[in-house]
Amino acid sequence: MPLGECELSVTLVVQKYGGTSVADLDRIRSVASRVKRQVALGDQVAVVVSAMAGSTNQLVGWVHGLDAAGYDTAEYDQVLASGEQVTVGLLAIALQTIGVPARSFLGWQAGFRTDRSHGSARILEIDPAPVRECLAQGKVAVIAGFQGISPERRLTTLGRGGSDTSAVALAAALGAQRCDIFTDVDGVYTSDPRIVAKARKLDRITYEEMLEMASLGAKVLQTRSVAMAMQHQVRVQVLSSFADLPGTLVVDEEEIVESQIVSGIAYSRDEARVTVLGVSDRPGVAAAIFGPLSDTGINVDMIVQSVSRDGVYANLTFTVSRADLPRALAVLERARAEIGYEAVGADADVCKISVVGVGMRSHTGIAHKMFSTLAAKGINIHAIATSEIKISVLIGEEYTELALRALHTACGLDRD
Ligand code: ADP
Ligand code: ASP
Ligand code: MG
């Protein structure tokens, strides 16, 4: 390197602000000053924002108000994408008013190309050129999360909570040093801190555990965002947009110094239980039930089969997402002759509680601890599912808080 020339390396940071962080003008101003502080460090900053808290729900409500079931999903996305259009523009203006050059981008303007699965589209690729150019001009790029454009050039949305995925995908496409997810809690906790008061903030969590926690209901990060971060090795940090506190870093397993057997407990009220009673206990019966469900695009999660004492008839219990319950029942009714069953029962008032931890690979006894803790509280288990690093149980919804707190204590996770 010639004398007098020094290597200039600019840090590129992606920040994401969720709905509560941009819920009104005061909060948007406070986000703007946080962005300004990052810019003052000499960093290039791309900011992904969500719609104002509650606004996406309102938009969904309007669509459902006109047509609850058979609506055109491309038009649904056209409506839903509008929430983020408001906040990107407002944040860009808020930044400009405090002397920070900025411009806003809708998903398509920022190069987010997705597939055509309206309502839960997947990002296929991002052309980072427009955002890069904006950053190179010394401006903050403010990008609408949750949206992209399909091959047919229709607007798409990425599924609820999808701004997290927009942020991680953008960080990967730009090769950003960090992706900071600012939200209304100051990190990832051992359980939802709004329900479990004794939940502890984790300094670090592995991608794998975060992936399980998210897919099992911990909505602090959208599941796809974690999968994407893991795949592209994006350094994700979850932290508060309201306080200057250290957050939680999502890392590889090797980066965890002291590992616990159980890292967290998640819950999901998004499940519904279906029981098919009196099916004959013969080969092919499970295929006869689950085939038509899968053909209709209905995902089945937990499955339990119990055989009657005479060995002739069985009962089959499984869960589907609550939103899919009416369709699942209709499918079973249509396939009744083919399956051959006595009756179908359903219960939407259930909750799935899951204990997660990479330490469960090498330690036994968590299942027993979980079942005995629930038994001691008189909580009945309707179904069980396990994987290498998690155990899930299905219980009555009314026991959610009780079960979460009892399991949190039993697994030794309570804050002192
Ligand atoms: P944003 O609008 O910023 O995207 P979300 O509402 O999507 O925020 O996610 C943050 C919420 O996730 C928190 O308010 C909290 O109630 C919930 N949550 C659930 N499980 C956890 C957990 N294990 N740790 C932290 N937050 C959790
Ligand atoms: N606004 C969208 C939602 O409410 C996306 C997001 O907040 O991440 O789901
Ligand atoms: Mg969210």
CSV table of N, CA and C in Angstrom, one decimal, residues 77 79 133 201 224 245 256 294 362:
chain,number,residue,atom,x,y,z
A,77,ASP,N,-52.8,-9.0,-1.0
A,77,ASP,CA,-51.4,-8.5,-0.8
A,77,ASP,C,-51.3,-7.0,-1.2
A,79,VAL,N,-53.5,-4.8,-0.7
A,79,VAL,CA,-54.0,-4.1,0.4
A,79,VAL,C,-53.0,-4.1,1.6
A,133,GLU,N,-26.6,1.8,-4.2
A,133,GLU,CA,-26.4,3.1,-4.9
A,133,GLU,C,-26.8,4.2,-3.9
A,201,LYS,N,-33.4,-13.1,30.1
A,201,LYS,CA,-32.9,-12.7,28.8
A,201,LYS,C,-31.7,-13.6,28.5
A,224,ARG,N,-38.8,-18.0,9.1
A,224,ARG,CA,-38.0,-17.9,7.9
A,224,ARG,C,-36.8,-17.0,8.0
A,245,LEU,N,-29.9,-1.3,25.8
A,245,LEU,CA,-29.5,-2.4,26.6
A,245,LEU,C,-28.9,-3.5,25.6
A,256,ILE,N,-21.4,-20.8,21.8
A,256,ILE,CA,-22.1,-20.8,23.1
A,256,ILE,C,-21.1,-21.3,24.1
A,294,SER,N,-53.4,-33.4,2.9
A,294,SER,CA,-52.2,-32.8,2.2
A,294,SER,C,-52.5,-32.3,0.8
A,362,SER,N,-27.9,-34.7,24.4
A,362,SER,CA,-27.0,-35.5,25.2
A,362,SER,C,-27.6,-35.8,26.6
